[in-house]
Amino acid sequence: MANFSMKADFGRWHALSESSPGLPAYVRTIVYAPGVRHAKLEDSKNPGSGYARRTLDFGRGDSWRINRQEIDMYISPPDLPIPIFPNASKLIWDGKWVLRSCLSQYGVHSSKVTLDTILRFLRQLPRIQDVRFINFTGLTVNDACIILNALPPLVHLRFNTTLVKSNTAGSLPILSTAKVSILQSVCFDSSDIIMMDPYTLENADWFVDYLLSARGVTVVPLQTLICTNAAFTSEAFIRLLDATSSTLTQVTLRATPERDFWLNIGSVFGPTGKTPLINLVHLHIRTIDRFTNDLKLEISWAVSALRHLHAPNLQYLTITALLYNLDPTDIFDEGNFGWREICDDIPRRLPALQQFIWVWSDQCDGRLDVKENAQESMHRALGRIPQFSVEWKQHIEY
C-alpha cells in the first residue's frame, strides 16, 4: 500500500522510485488522503484539541470552519513527481480536506488543491479498477465528472459521503463507451450523495446522466447496485434500473427520510418502471435509518416495494427494520397493508423465491413481550409464504 497524505509521502516515493525503480510495481493499493494523516497526527499529540474538527452549518454564510489553517495537504507537488504504479488496482480517496472552493477564504493551501494536480496524480495510476471515494467534496459536478473520466475503466465504484455542487452552466463531460463496458458494481453508501447548496439539498441525478452519457449506451452491465440514502429522484432511478435491469443480480436499497421518492418506492418497481429485473437474485430492502415513533411509516415503503416488485428470478429477499420498544402488532393486522393479498401475489411475481427473511435490529432493551408480539403477528400476516422467516440481530451494519 502507498499512502499519499503529506508532502513527505510524495518525497519518500520519489526517492524510493529513484533508488529502486522496480518497487512501485509491487504496490496494489493507493490511498489518496490529502491532509488527513497530518490532522490525525496533530490530534494524537494533543488529544481533544479538535485540530481536525470540521463543522458544517447550513444557517451561516461562512458555513465551513476549521480550527487551524496550516494543514499539510499536498496532493501532487510538481517538484516531487511520483512514479507510475503499473499494477495498483485499488484507489481509496479520502478528500476530507480537499475543499478548494469552500476553504480558500480561510487561508488553507487551496492553490495546491487544484483539478490539474488531482489529474496529474491520477495519471500515475493506469490500471486502477476499484475506487472508493470517501468525502468526495468541494467539487462541482463538472469537476467530479472530469475526475471520473480521468480514471481508467472501472470494475467497482463506491461513494461514501459525497458533497458535489451543481454547475452554474454548461454540459457534463461525456463518458467514454469503454469505461461503461466493464463496470460491475456501484455503491452509494451511508451518507447522501448530493449536489450541495448551503441551504437546499438537491439530487444526484447528475451521476445517472453521466453514467448514461456514453455514445450509444443504453445498457450498463452493472451486477451490483447499492443505494443507501442516495438522493436520486424517482425518474433518474428508474432510468438507472432500466439501463441495468438485464444484468443486475444484487440490489440493496435503504430509505431516505428526506426523500418522498423512497417512501413511494412503488413508483420505481410499479407500472412506471419499464423493465422487470429479470436476472435479480438478491434483494435487500432496508427501512429508514432513524429513531421514530411511527413504525408504520418506517416500513410502508418496504411493503410498497414488496407489493410492486417484479423479479422472476429473485431467490433471496431480505427486509431489515429497526425496532425501538414499539409493538408492531397493529402493523401486521390485515387491515393495514392487505397482507393476505401480498401473500397470494408473491408466488406470481417472485416464482423463484427460495428465502424471504425479515430481520429486526433488536433495540428493545430486553423486552421479550415486544419481540414475542412481533414474531406472532408477523407469522400471522406472512406465514402463508413458505419461504418466510423472522430473525433478530443485536447489531446490523447500516
Tab-separated table of C-alpha atoms in Angstrom:
chain	number	residue	atom	x	y	z
A	1	MET	CA	0.000	0.000	0.000
A	2	ALA	CA	1.170	3.526	-0.802
A	3	ASN	CA	-0.363	6.354	1.249
A	4	PHE	CA	-0.259	9.910	-0.080
A	5	SER	CA	-1.383	12.398	2.538
A	6	MET	CA	1.518	14.758	3.291
A	7	LYS	CA	4.340	16.233	1.243
A	8	ALA	CA	6.762	13.804	2.890
A	9	ASP	CA	4.849	10.900	1.325
A	10	PHE	CA	5.477	12.227	-2.164
A	11	GLY	CA	9.113	12.845	-1.312
A	12	ARG	CA	9.536	9.324	0.043
A	13	TRP	CA	8.067	7.635	-3.038
A	14	HIS	CA	10.031	9.930	-5.335
A	15	ALA	CA	13.237	8.844	-3.586
A	16	LEU	CA	12.251	5.160	-3.482
A	17	SER	CA	11.486	5.068	-7.192
A	18	GLU	CA	14.823	6.721	-7.928
A	19	SER	CA	16.773	4.175	-5.860
A	20	SER	CA	14.600	1.104	-6.598
A	21	PRO	CA	12.761	1.593	-9.907
A	22	GLY	CA	11.008	-1.772	-9.674
A	23	LEU	CA	9.434	-1.139	-6.266
A	24	PRO	CA	6.226	0.641	-7.423
A	25	ALA	CA	5.250	-2.467	-9.397
A	26	TYR	CA	4.596	-4.296	-6.111
A	27	VAL	CA	2.023	-1.776	-4.865
A	28	ARG	CA	-1.593	-2.884	-5.251
A	29	THR	CA	-3.498	-0.247	-3.209
A	30	ILE	CA	-3.179	3.541	-3.302
A	31	VAL	CA	-4.573	5.732	-0.508
A	32	TYR	CA	-5.062	9.342	-1.519
A	33	ALA	CA	-5.912	11.407	1.571
A	34	PRO	CA	-4.515	14.959	1.476
A	35	GLY	CA	-4.139	16.329	4.990
A	36	VAL	CA	-5.970	13.509	6.752
A	37	ARG	CA	-2.950	11.821	8.342
A	38	HIS	CA	-1.414	15.155	9.337
A	39	ALA	CA	-4.604	16.164	11.132
A	40	LYS	CA	-4.737	12.799	12.924
A	41	LEU	CA	-1.103	13.126	13.995
A	42	GLU	CA	-1.772	16.580	15.430
A	43	ASP	CA	-4.806	15.279	17.285
A	44	SER	CA	-2.768	12.409	18.732
A	45	LYS	CA	-0.204	14.900	20.055
A	46	ASN	CA	-2.891	16.961	21.736
A	47	PRO	CA	-5.981	14.777	22.325
A	48	GLY	CA	-9.226	16.672	22.403
A	49	SER	CA	-7.798	19.730	20.701
A	50	GLY	CA	-10.140	19.268	17.784
A	51	TYR	CA	-7.408	20.095	15.286
A	52	ALA	CA	-9.102	18.066	12.607
A	53	ARG	CA	-12.620	19.076	13.515
A	54	ARG	CA	-14.710	20.374	10.673
A	55	THR	CA	-18.233	21.711	11.066
A	56	LEU	CA	-20.939	22.403	8.543
A	57	ASP	CA	-23.580	24.954	9.488
A	58	PHE	CA	-26.379	25.383	6.971
A	59	GLY	CA	-27.554	28.545	8.745
A	60	ARG	CA	-24.385	30.604	8.227
A	61	GLY	CA	-22.735	32.146	5.231
A	62	ASP	CA	-19.307	31.063	6.493
A	63	SER	CA	-20.600	27.518	6.691
A	64	TRP	CA	-17.224	25.746	6.715
A	65	ARG	CA	-14.952	26.377	9.684
A	66	ILE	CA	-11.585	24.836	10.544
A	67	ASN	CA	-9.884	25.267	13.895
A	68	ARG	CA	-6.430	25.825	12.369
A	69	GLN	CA	-5.291	26.919	8.966
A	70	GLU	CA	-1.983	25.151	8.403
A	71	ILE	CA	-2.814	21.672	7.140
A	72	ASP	CA	-0.233	19.666	5.228
A	73	MET	CA	-2.470	18.664	2.324
A	74	TYR	CA	-0.181	18.435	-0.689
A	75	ILE	CA	-1.662	16.197	-3.344
A	76	SER	CA	0.986	16.163	-6.077
A	77	PRO	CA	3.884	18.610	-5.653
A	78	PRO	CA	5.323	19.401	-9.107
A	79	ASP	CA	8.867	19.255	-7.728
A	80	LEU	CA	8.336	15.715	-6.370
A	81	PRO	CA	6.825	13.635	-9.192
A	82	ILE	CA	5.678	10.208	-8.074
A	83	PRO	CA	6.345	7.109	-10.172
A	84	ILE	CA	3.786	5.242	-12.213
A	85	PHE	CA	2.247	2.409	-10.195
A	86	PRO	CA	1.686	-0.084	-13.023
A	87	ASN	CA	-0.082	-2.785	-11.012
A	88	ALA	CA	-2.082	-0.778	-8.472
A	89	SER	CA	-5.717	-1.839	-8.859
A	90	LYS	CA	-7.438	-0.150	-5.894
A	91	LEU	CA	-7.708	3.548	-5.031
A	92	ILE	CA	-9.108	4.835	-1.733
A	93	TRP	CA	-9.796	8.570	-1.967
A	94	ASP	CA	-10.358	10.396	1.320
A	95	GLY	CA	-10.898	14.021	0.396
A	96	LYS	CA	-11.852	15.355	3.819
A	97	TRP	CA	-9.630	18.384	3.326
A	98	VAL	CA	-9.992	18.722	-0.427
A	99	LEU	CA	-12.431	21.622	-0.198
A	100	ARG	CA	-10.766	24.058	-2.530
A	101	SER	CA	-13.815	26.158	-3.321
A	102	CYS	CA	-15.034	26.237	0.293
A	103	LEU	CA	-11.765	26.837	2.116
A	104	SER	CA	-9.833	29.346	0.041
A	105	GLN	CA	-11.136	32.252	2.086
A	106	TYR	CA	-9.860	30.630	5.287
A	107	GLY	CA	-6.208	30.520	4.288
A	108	VAL	CA	-5.884	26.780	3.739
A	109	HIS	CA	-3.477	25.973	0.912
A	110	SER	CA	-6.157	25.905	-1.764
A	111	SER	CA	-3.630	26.701	-4.507
A	112	LYS	CA	-2.189	23.219	-4.004
A	113	VAL	CA	-5.589	21.588	-4.266
A	114	THR	CA	-6.479	22.126	-7.898
A	115	LEU	CA	-8.057	19.943	-10.512
A	116	ASP	CA	-4.806	19.890	-12.503
A	117	THR	CA	-2.827	18.424	-9.610
A	118	ILE	CA	-5.510	15.820	-8.980
A	119	LEU	CA	-5.388	14.770	-12.626
A	120	ARG	CA	-1.574	14.681	-12.547
A	121	PHE	CA	-1.786	12.289	-9.611
A	122	LEU	CA	-4.373	10.053	-11.301
A	123	ARG	CA	-2.277	9.751	-14.457
A	124	GLN	CA	0.230	7.713	-12.455
A	125	LEU	CA	-2.419	5.029	-11.791
A	126	PRO	CA	-3.114	3.484	-15.216
A	127	ARG	CA	-4.659	0.190	-14.032
A	128	ILE	CA	-6.964	1.193	-11.214
A	129	GLN	CA	-10.179	-0.860	-11.328
A	130	ASP	CA	-11.651	-0.445	-7.848
A	131	VAL	CA	-12.261	3.076	-6.492
A	132	ARG	CA	-13.766	4.131	-3.187
A	133	PHE	CA	-14.484	7.835	-2.795
A	134	ILE	CA	-14.702	8.937	0.848
A	135	ASN	CA	-15.507	12.612	1.390
A	136	PHE	CA	-15.650	13.330	-2.345
A	137	THR	CA	-16.177	17.004	-1.554
A	138	GLY	CA	-15.582	20.598	-2.592
A	139	LEU	CA	-16.096	19.869	-6.285
A	140	THR	CA	-18.576	20.944	-8.916
A	141	VAL	CA	-20.462	18.335	-10.907
A	142	ASN	CA	-18.224	19.171	-13.858
A	143	ASP	CA	-15.072	18.616	-11.759
A	144	ALA	CA	-16.421	15.321	-10.440
A	145	CYS	CA	-17.121	14.069	-13.961
A	146	ILE	CA	-13.672	15.153	-15.180
A	147	ILE	CA	-12.071	13.187	-12.329
A	148	LEU	CA	-14.170	10.110	-13.132
A	149	ASN	CA	-13.199	10.454	-16.794
A	150	ALA	CA	-9.508	10.613	-15.845
A	151	LEU	CA	-9.674	7.179	-14.252
A	152	PRO	CA	-9.180	4.023	-16.321
A	153	PRO	CA	-12.210	1.771	-16.944
A	154	LEU	CA	-13.507	0.725	-13.529
A	155	VAL	CA	-14.999	-2.533	-12.293
A	156	HIS	CA	-16.103	-1.284	-8.858
A	157	LEU	CA	-17.089	2.271	-7.888
A	158	ARG	CA	-18.142	3.284	-4.391
A	159	PHE	CA	-19.135	6.667	-2.982
A	160	ASN	CA	-19.169	7.352	0.746
A	161	THR	CA	-20.092	10.874	1.892
A	162	THR	CA	-20.169	12.840	-1.339
A	163	LEU	CA	-20.944	16.560	-1.479
A	164	VAL	CA	-20.935	17.921	-5.016
A	165	LYS	CA	-22.082	21.384	-6.053
A	166	SER	CA	-24.251	21.937	-9.094
A	167	ASN	CA	-22.780	23.709	-12.106
A	168	THR	CA	-23.966	27.178	-12.940
A	169	ALA	CA	-23.942	26.400	-16.653
A	170	GLY	CA	-22.565	24.059	-19.261
A	171	SER	CA	-22.943	20.400	-20.113
A	172	LEU	CA	-21.287	17.442	-18.410
A	173	PRO	CA	-18.199	15.746	-19.863
A	174	ILE	CA	-19.105	12.687	-21.932
A	175	LEU	CA	-18.203	9.265	-20.562
A	176	SER	CA	-16.371	7.003	-22.989
A	177	THR	CA	-18.153	3.809	-24.018
A	178	ALA	CA	-15.150	1.693	-22.993
A	179	LYS	CA	-15.428	2.904	-19.408
A	180	VAL	CA	-19.009	1.694	-19.123
A	181	SER	CA	-18.351	-1.718	-20.617
A	182	ILE	CA	-16.730	-3.424	-17.601
A	183	LEU	CA	-18.408	-1.614	-14.684
A	184	GLN	CA	-19.851	-4.319	-12.401
A	185	SER	CA	-20.802	-2.610	-9.144
A	186	VAL	CA	-21.801	0.861	-7.996
A	187	CYS	CA	-22.371	1.757	-4.364
A	188	PHE	CA	-23.699	4.946	-2.770
A	189	ASP	CA	-23.075	4.162	0.856
A	190	SER	CA	-24.036	5.621	4.241
A	191	SER	CA	-24.243	9.360	3.690
A	192	ASP	CA	-26.187	11.132	0.973
A	193	ILE	CA	-24.577	11.632	-2.393
A	194	ILE	CA	-25.976	15.046	-3.154
A	195	MET	CA	-25.467	18.264	-5.007
A	196	MET	CA	-24.808	20.669	-2.165
A	197	ASP	CA	-26.204	24.140	-1.697
A	198	PRO	CA	-25.743	25.707	1.781
A	199	TYR	CA	-29.493	25.837	2.240
A	200	THR	CA	-31.007	23.263	-0.105
A	201	LEU	CA	-30.409	19.564	-0.625
A	202	GLU	CA	-30.921	18.744	-4.289
A	203	ASN	CA	-30.359	15.440	-6.059
A	204	ALA	CA	-27.659	13.250	-7.549
A	205	ASP	CA	-29.278	12.750	-10.916
A	206	TRP	CA	-26.083	14.132	-12.468
A	207	PHE	CA	-24.405	10.775	-11.843
A	208	VAL	CA	-27.097	8.914	-13.774
A	209	ASP	CA	-26.800	11.476	-16.584
A	210	TYR	CA	-23.032	10.974	-16.600
A	211	LEU	CA	-23.224	7.180	-16.481
A	212	LEU	CA	-25.625	7.093	-19.426
A	213	SER	CA	-23.804	9.777	-21.427
A	214	ALA	CA	-21.556	7.372	-23.340
A	215	ARG	CA	-22.367	7.415	-27.030
A	216	GLY	CA	-24.848	4.707	-27.995
A	217	VAL	CA	-25.042	3.244	-24.483
A	218	THR	CA	-28.499	2.104	-23.396
A	219	VAL	CA	-27.361	-0.807	-21.234
A	220	VAL	CA	-24.914	-0.550	-18.319
A	221	PRO	CA	-23.645	-4.016	-17.292
A	222	LEU	CA	-23.950	-3.497	-13.536
A	223	GLN	CA	-24.310	-6.655	-11.473
A	224	THR	CA	-24.458	-4.988	-8.038
A	225	LEU	CA	-26.215	-1.748	-7.101
A	226	ILE	CA	-26.210	-0.462	-3.512
A	227	CYS	CA	-28.074	2.739	-2.672
A	228	THR	CA	-28.242	3.661	0.999
A	229	ASN	CA	-29.529	7.199	1.415
A	230	ALA	CA	-28.747	8.127	-2.177
A	231	ALA	CA	-30.722	11.213	-3.104
A	232	PHE	CA	-31.956	10.357	-6.589
A	233	THR	CA	-35.273	11.420	-7.993
A	234	SER	CA	-37.566	8.543	-8.891
A	235	GLU	CA	-37.261	9.434	-12.585
A	236	ALA	CA	-33.462	9.149	-12.510
A	237	PHE	CA	-33.524	5.932	-10.526
A	238	ILE	CA	-35.991	4.387	-12.982
A	239	ARG	CA	-33.612	5.334	-15.812
A	240	LEU	CA	-30.768	3.653	-13.929
A	241	LEU	CA	-32.795	0.487	-13.342
A	242	ASP	CA	-33.915	0.417	-16.977
A	243	ALA	CA	-30.288	0.593	-18.118
A	244	THR	CA	-29.141	-2.158	-15.746
A	245	SER	CA	-32.202	-4.412	-15.485
A	246	SER	CA	-30.834	-7.124	-17.781
A	247	THR	CA	-27.631	-7.630	-15.761
A	248	LEU	CA	-28.372	-6.704	-12.133
A	249	THR	CA	-28.150	-9.689	-9.802
A	250	GLN	CA	-27.865	-7.944	-6.415
A	251	VAL	CA	-29.596	-4.770	-5.189
A	252	THR	CA	-29.580	-3.123	-1.756
A	253	LEU	CA	-31.822	-0.119	-1.049
A	254	ARG	CA	-32.335	1.937	2.077
A	255	ALA	CA	-34.926	4.638	2.561
A	256	THR	CA	-34.058	8.289	2.989
A	257	PRO	CA	-36.428	10.182	5.299
A	258	GLU	CA	-35.913	13.454	3.428
A	259	ARG	CA	-36.944	11.933	0.116
A	260	ASP	CA	-40.594	11.250	-0.703
A	261	PHE	CA	-39.316	9.042	-3.523
A	262	TRP	CA	-38.135	6.374	-1.100
A	263	LEU	CA	-41.481	6.428	0.694
A	264	ASN	CA	-43.200	5.834	-2.647
A	265	ILE	CA	-40.881	3.167	-3.960
A	266	GLY	CA	-43.799	1.535	-5.745
A	267	SER	CA	-43.380	4.135	-8.486
A	268	VAL	CA	-39.981	2.596	-9.234
A	269	PHE	CA	-40.980	-1.058	-9.235
A	270	GLY	CA	-44.529	-0.411	-10.430
A	271	PRO	CA	-46.103	0.459	-13.801
A	272	THR	CA	-43.816	3.449	-14.464
A	273	GLY	CA	-40.777	1.199	-14.471
A	274	LYS	CA	-40.314	-0.161	-18.000
A	275	THR	CA	-38.477	-3.419	-17.490
A	276	PRO	CA	-38.626	-6.125	-14.808
A	277	LEU	CA	-35.377	-7.016	-13.087
A	278	ILE	CA	-35.099	-10.275	-14.960
A	279	ASN	CA	-31.785	-11.508	-13.509
A	280	LEU	CA	-32.095	-10.165	-9.973
A	281	VAL	CA	-31.210	-12.883	-7.438
A	282	HIS	CA	-30.607	-10.964	-4.177
A	283	LEU	CA	-32.666	-8.000	-2.964
A	284	HIS	CA	-32.089	-6.325	0.409
A	285	ILE	CA	-34.530	-3.596	1.439
A	286	ARG	CA	-33.623	-1.530	4.499
A	287	THR	CA	-36.048	0.788	6.224
A	288	ILE	CA	-35.335	4.371	7.232
A	289	ASP	CA	-32.300	4.626	9.496
A	290	ARG	CA	-33.626	6.895	12.251
A	291	PHE	CA	-35.298	6.814	15.644
A	292	THR	CA	-39.029	7.181	15.146
A	293	ASN	CA	-42.357	6.749	16.849
A	294	ASP	CA	-44.045	5.952	13.537
A	295	LEU	CA	-43.061	2.370	12.806
A	296	LYS	CA	-45.778	2.079	10.176
A	297	LEU	CA	-44.149	4.874	8.197
A	298	GLU	CA	-40.793	3.172	8.667
A	299	ILE	CA	-41.823	0.013	6.856
A	300	SER	CA	-44.503	1.329	4.496
A	301	TRP	CA	-42.068	1.946	1.669
A	302	ALA	CA	-40.575	-1.547	2.049
A	303	VAL	CA	-44.045	-3.062	1.872
A	304	SER	CA	-44.773	-0.953	-1.210
A	305	ALA	CA	-41.692	-2.397	-2.892
A	306	LEU	CA	-42.799	-5.878	-1.847
A	307	ARG	CA	-46.198	-5.265	-3.402
A	308	HIS	CA	-44.905	-3.989	-6.764
A	309	LEU	CA	-41.609	-5.804	-7.340
A	310	HIS	CA	-41.484	-7.970	-10.456
A	311	ALA	CA	-38.328	-10.104	-10.452
A	312	PRO	CA	-38.994	-13.556	-11.932
A	313	ASN	CA	-35.601	-14.967	-10.893
A	314	LEU	CA	-35.336	-13.448	-7.418
A	315	GLN	CA	-34.255	-16.118	-4.927
A	316	TYR	CA	-33.286	-14.219	-1.768
A	317	LEU	CA	-35.329	-11.355	-0.324
A	318	THR	CA	-34.356	-9.606	2.920
A	319	ILE	CA	-36.131	-6.734	4.658
A	320	THR	CA	-34.248	-5.124	7.548
A	321	ALA	CA	-36.003	-2.834	10.019
A	322	LEU	CA	-35.204	-1.195	13.359
A	323	LEU	CA	-37.405	-1.831	16.389
A	324	TYR	CA	-37.167	0.586	19.317
A	325	ASN	CA	-39.533	-0.702	22.016
A	326	LEU	CA	-42.506	-0.204	19.695
A	327	ASP	CA	-45.035	-3.021	19.493
A	328	PRO	CA	-45.515	-3.756	15.771
A	329	THR	CA	-48.583	-5.977	16.262
A	330	ASP	CA	-51.056	-3.498	14.750
A	331	ILE	CA	-48.912	-3.002	11.665
A	332	PHE	CA	-49.341	-6.635	10.711
A	333	ASP	CA	-53.115	-6.577	11.070
A	334	GLU	CA	-54.785	-7.413	7.778
A	335	GLY	CA	-56.433	-4.003	7.528
A	336	ASN	CA	-53.161	-2.104	7.341
A	337	PHE	CA	-51.353	-3.390	4.271
A	338	GLY	CA	-53.501	-6.199	2.886
A	339	TRP	CA	-51.098	-8.950	3.865
A	340	ARG	CA	-53.299	-11.752	2.525
A	341	GLU	CA	-53.268	-10.211	-0.947
A	342	ILE	CA	-49.484	-9.802	-0.757
A	343	CYS	CA	-49.052	-13.447	0.227
A	344	ASP	CA	-51.266	-14.591	-2.644
A	345	ASP	CA	-49.495	-12.385	-5.191
A	346	ILE	CA	-45.852	-13.105	-4.332
A	347	PRO	CA	-45.736	-16.569	-5.982
A	348	ARG	CA	-46.845	-14.960	-9.259
A	349	ARG	CA	-44.339	-12.087	-9.231
A	350	LEU	CA	-41.478	-13.915	-7.490
A	351	PRO	CA	-41.837	-17.519	-8.671
A	352	ALA	CA	-38.199	-18.464	-7.959
A	353	LEU	CA	-38.177	-17.195	-4.350
A	354	GLN	CA	-36.297	-19.540	-2.011
A	355	GLN	CA	-35.818	-17.384	1.086
A	356	PHE	CA	-37.695	-14.385	2.496
A	357	ILE	CA	-36.196	-13.111	5.759
A	358	TRP	CA	-37.465	-10.189	7.808
A	359	VAL	CA	-34.605	-9.052	10.048
A	360	TRP	CA	-35.309	-6.887	13.087
A	361	SER	CA	-32.459	-4.878	14.549
A	362	ASP	CA	-33.206	-5.583	18.193
A	363	GLN	CA	-33.232	-2.305	20.137
A	364	CYS	CA	-35.917	-3.457	22.570
A	365	ASP	CA	-33.787	-3.313	25.733
A	366	GLY	CA	-34.636	-6.889	26.601
A	367	ARG	CA	-38.432	-6.509	26.317
A	368	LEU	CA	-39.416	-10.049	25.427
A	369	ASP	CA	-43.091	-9.123	25.128
A	370	VAL	CA	-42.347	-6.811	22.202
A	371	LYS	CA	-40.344	-9.490	20.416
A	372	GLU	CA	-42.930	-12.198	21.063
A	373	ASN	CA	-45.787	-9.997	19.857
A	374	ALA	CA	-43.847	-9.071	16.744
A	375	GLN	CA	-42.983	-12.677	15.968
A	376	GLU	CA	-46.562	-13.855	16.389
A	377	SER	CA	-48.175	-11.049	14.390
A	378	MET	CA	-45.689	-11.352	11.534
A	379	HIS	CA	-46.207	-15.074	11.137
A	380	ARG	CA	-49.931	-14.451	11.172
A	381	ALA	CA	-49.541	-11.903	8.361
A	382	LEU	CA	-46.840	-13.510	6.218
A	383	GLY	CA	-46.712	-17.116	7.383
A	384	ARG	CA	-48.631	-18.257	4.321
A	385	ILE	CA	-45.424	-17.693	2.361
A	386	PRO	CA	-43.465	-20.948	2.903
A	387	GLN	CA	-40.092	-19.247	2.479
A	388	PHE	CA	-40.794	-16.614	5.163
A	389	SER	CA	-38.871	-16.387	8.450
A	390	VAL	CA	-38.042	-13.782	11.109
A	391	GLU	CA	-34.584	-13.086	12.549
A	392	TRP	CA	-33.398	-10.869	15.398
A	393	LYS	CA	-29.960	-9.286	15.470
A	394	GLN	CA	-28.399	-7.012	18.060
A	395	HIS	CA	-26.155	-5.150	15.671
A	396	ILE	CA	-26.717	-4.587	11.993
A	397	GLU	CA	-24.300	-2.779	9.731
A	398	TYR	CA	-26.281	0.010	8.210
